[in-house]
C-alpha positions in Angstrom: 172.3 111.7 133.2 170.3 112.8 130.3 166.9 114.4 129.3 164.3 111.7 129.5 161.4 113.1 127.3 160.4 115.7 125.0 162.1 117.5 122.1 165.6 117.0 123.9 164.9 113.5 124.7 168.3 111.2 125.3 170.3 114.4 125.1 173.1 114.2 128.1 173.5 116.7 130.9 176.6 117.3 132.5 176.8 116.3 136.0 179.3 117.3 138.7 182.1 114.9 140.1 182.0 114.4 143.9 179.3 115.6 146.2 178.5 119.1 145.2 175.1 118.4 144.1 172.7 115.4 144.5 171.2 115.3 141.0 167.7 113.7 140.6 168.0 110.6 138.8 167.0 109.8 135.5 164.1 107.0 136.8 162.8 109.4 139.5 162.8 112.6 137.1 160.9 110.5 134.4 158.5 109.2 137.1 157.8 112.6 138.2 157.3 114.2 134.6 155.1 111.1 134.0 152.8 111.9 136.9 152.9 115.8 135.8 151.7 114.9 132.2 149.0 112.2 132.8 147.3 113.4 136.1 144.1 115.5 135.8 145.2 118.8 137.8 142.0 120.5 137.2 141.2 123.6 135.2 143.2 125.7 137.7 146.6 124.0 136.8 146.0 122.8 133.2 148.4 120.6 131.4 151.7 120.3 133.0 154.5 121.1 132.1 153.4 122.7 128.6 153.2 126.4 128.5 154.3 126.8 132.3 156.6 129.2 133.6 159.0 126.9 135.8 161.1 127.7 138.7 163.8 125.4 139.4 165.0 126.1 143.0 168.4 124.7 144.2 168.9 124.0 140.5 172.3 122.1 140.7 172.7 121.1 137.2 169.3 122.2 136.0 167.9 118.7 135.4 164.5 119.3 136.5 164.0 122.8 134.8 165.5 121.5 131.6 163.3 118.6 131.5 160.2 120.9 131.6 161.4 122.9 128.8 162.3 119.8 127.0 158.5 118.7 127.5 157.0 122.1 126.5 157.6 124.6 129.3 157.6 128.0 128.0 160.5 129.4 130.5 162.5 128.2 133.4 163.9 130.5 136.1 166.8 128.7 137.9 168.1 129.4 141.2 171.7 128.3 141.9 174.3 129.8 144.3 177.1 127.3 143.9 179.8 128.5 141.4 180.6 124.9 140.2 177.2 124.2 140.0 176.4 127.3 138.0 179.1 126.6 135.6 177.6 123.1 134.8 174.0 124.7 134.7 175.1 127.2 132.0 176.9 124.5 130.1 173.8 122.3 130.0 171.4 125.3 128.9 174.1 126.0 126.1 174.3 122.5 125.3 170.6 122.2 124.6 170.4 125.8 123.2 167.9 126.9 125.6 169.4 130.1 126.6 166.4 132.3 125.3 163.9 130.2 127.6 166.2 130.3 130.6 167.0 132.7 133.3 169.7 132.0 136.0 169.6 133.8 139.2 173.1 133.3 141.0 171.9 133.6 144.6 170.4 131.8 147.6 166.8 131.1 146.9 165.9 131.2 150.5 166.6 135.2 150.0 165.3 135.8 146.5 164.7 139.0 144.8 161.2 140.3 144.3 159.7 138.2 141.5 159.8 139.2 137.7 157.0 136.9 137.2 154.9 134.4 139.2 155.5 130.6 138.3 153.1 128.0 138.0 155.3 124.8 138.2 158.1 125.1 141.0 160.6 122.3 141.7 162.2 122.4 145.4 165.1 119.9 145.5 167.2 121.3 148.4 170.2 119.3 150.2 168.6 116.6 152.2 168.1 117.0 156.0 168.8 120.9 155.9 165.1 121.9 156.8 165.1 124.3 153.7 161.7 123.7 152.5 159.6 125.7 154.8 161.9 128.9 154.6 162.2 128.5 150.8 158.5 128.6 150.3 157.9 131.4 152.7 160.5 133.4 150.9 159.1 132.5 147.3 155.5 133.1 148.5 156.6 136.7 150.1 158.4 137.9 147.0 155.7 137.0 144.6 157.3 133.9 142.7 154.4 131.5 143.5 151.3 131.9 141.1 147.6 131.5 142.3 146.9 127.8 142.1 150.8 126.8 141.4 151.8 123.1 141.6 155.0 122.9 143.8 156.9 119.6 143.7 159.4 118.8 146.6 162.1 116.2 146.7 163.2 115.0 150.2 164.8 112.0 151.7 162.5 109.3 153.1 161.7 110.2 156.7 162.6 113.8 156.0 159.3 115.6 157.2 158.7 119.2 156.6 155.8 121.5 157.7 153.4 122.6 154.8 152.5 126.3 155.0 149.0 127.2 155.5 148.9 128.8 152.1 149.5 125.3 150.2 147.5 122.0 150.2 149.1 118.7 149.7 147.7 116.7 146.8 149.8 113.8 146.4 153.0 111.9 147.5 155.1 109.2 145.9 158.1 107.5 147.1 161.0 106.2 145.0 163.5 104.2 147.2 164.9 106.7 149.6 163.4 109.5 147.6 160.1 111.2 148.5 158.2 113.4 146.1 155.4 115.7 147.3 153.1 117.5 145.2 151.5 120.8 146.9 149.1 123.2 145.3 148.7 127.1 146.4 145.4 127.5 147.6 
């Protein structure tokens, strides 16, 4: 596993052994960031991920949030509760020397603290088939983590549907094998 673009392109990321997490593959991550950087998101969203405050929920190794920083994001806030994943996340942040641009919350993102800042780009890549997306989106909205017009990208398994909350509108959906990326915008 590696960073696929930006200032840290080709730099390796430590990944867990076994099935602790299911990191987003390099191919899907590269496709995701190509969509973010080349699509016209309009005046409200601006250029992605440049200068955005990013939230990486269910961070695991931190691949999505670290990729965003490598590609120009200003800050990434990571949520991860698994101890082994937290250790890998910290190691990956340190190996890329991104400590000053990274904040880790070692807790369950379905029960977040009140937001220190609202985020304009949010990645939700929860464990598949656990129906965590609606609960997480509601909790993040309730605690102030989702900025007006924020772009939210979810990663789910093919065939795994979720209810989109009324404060969000769907923009785009892309399938890559058994993985589905859904792009949503806060109304």
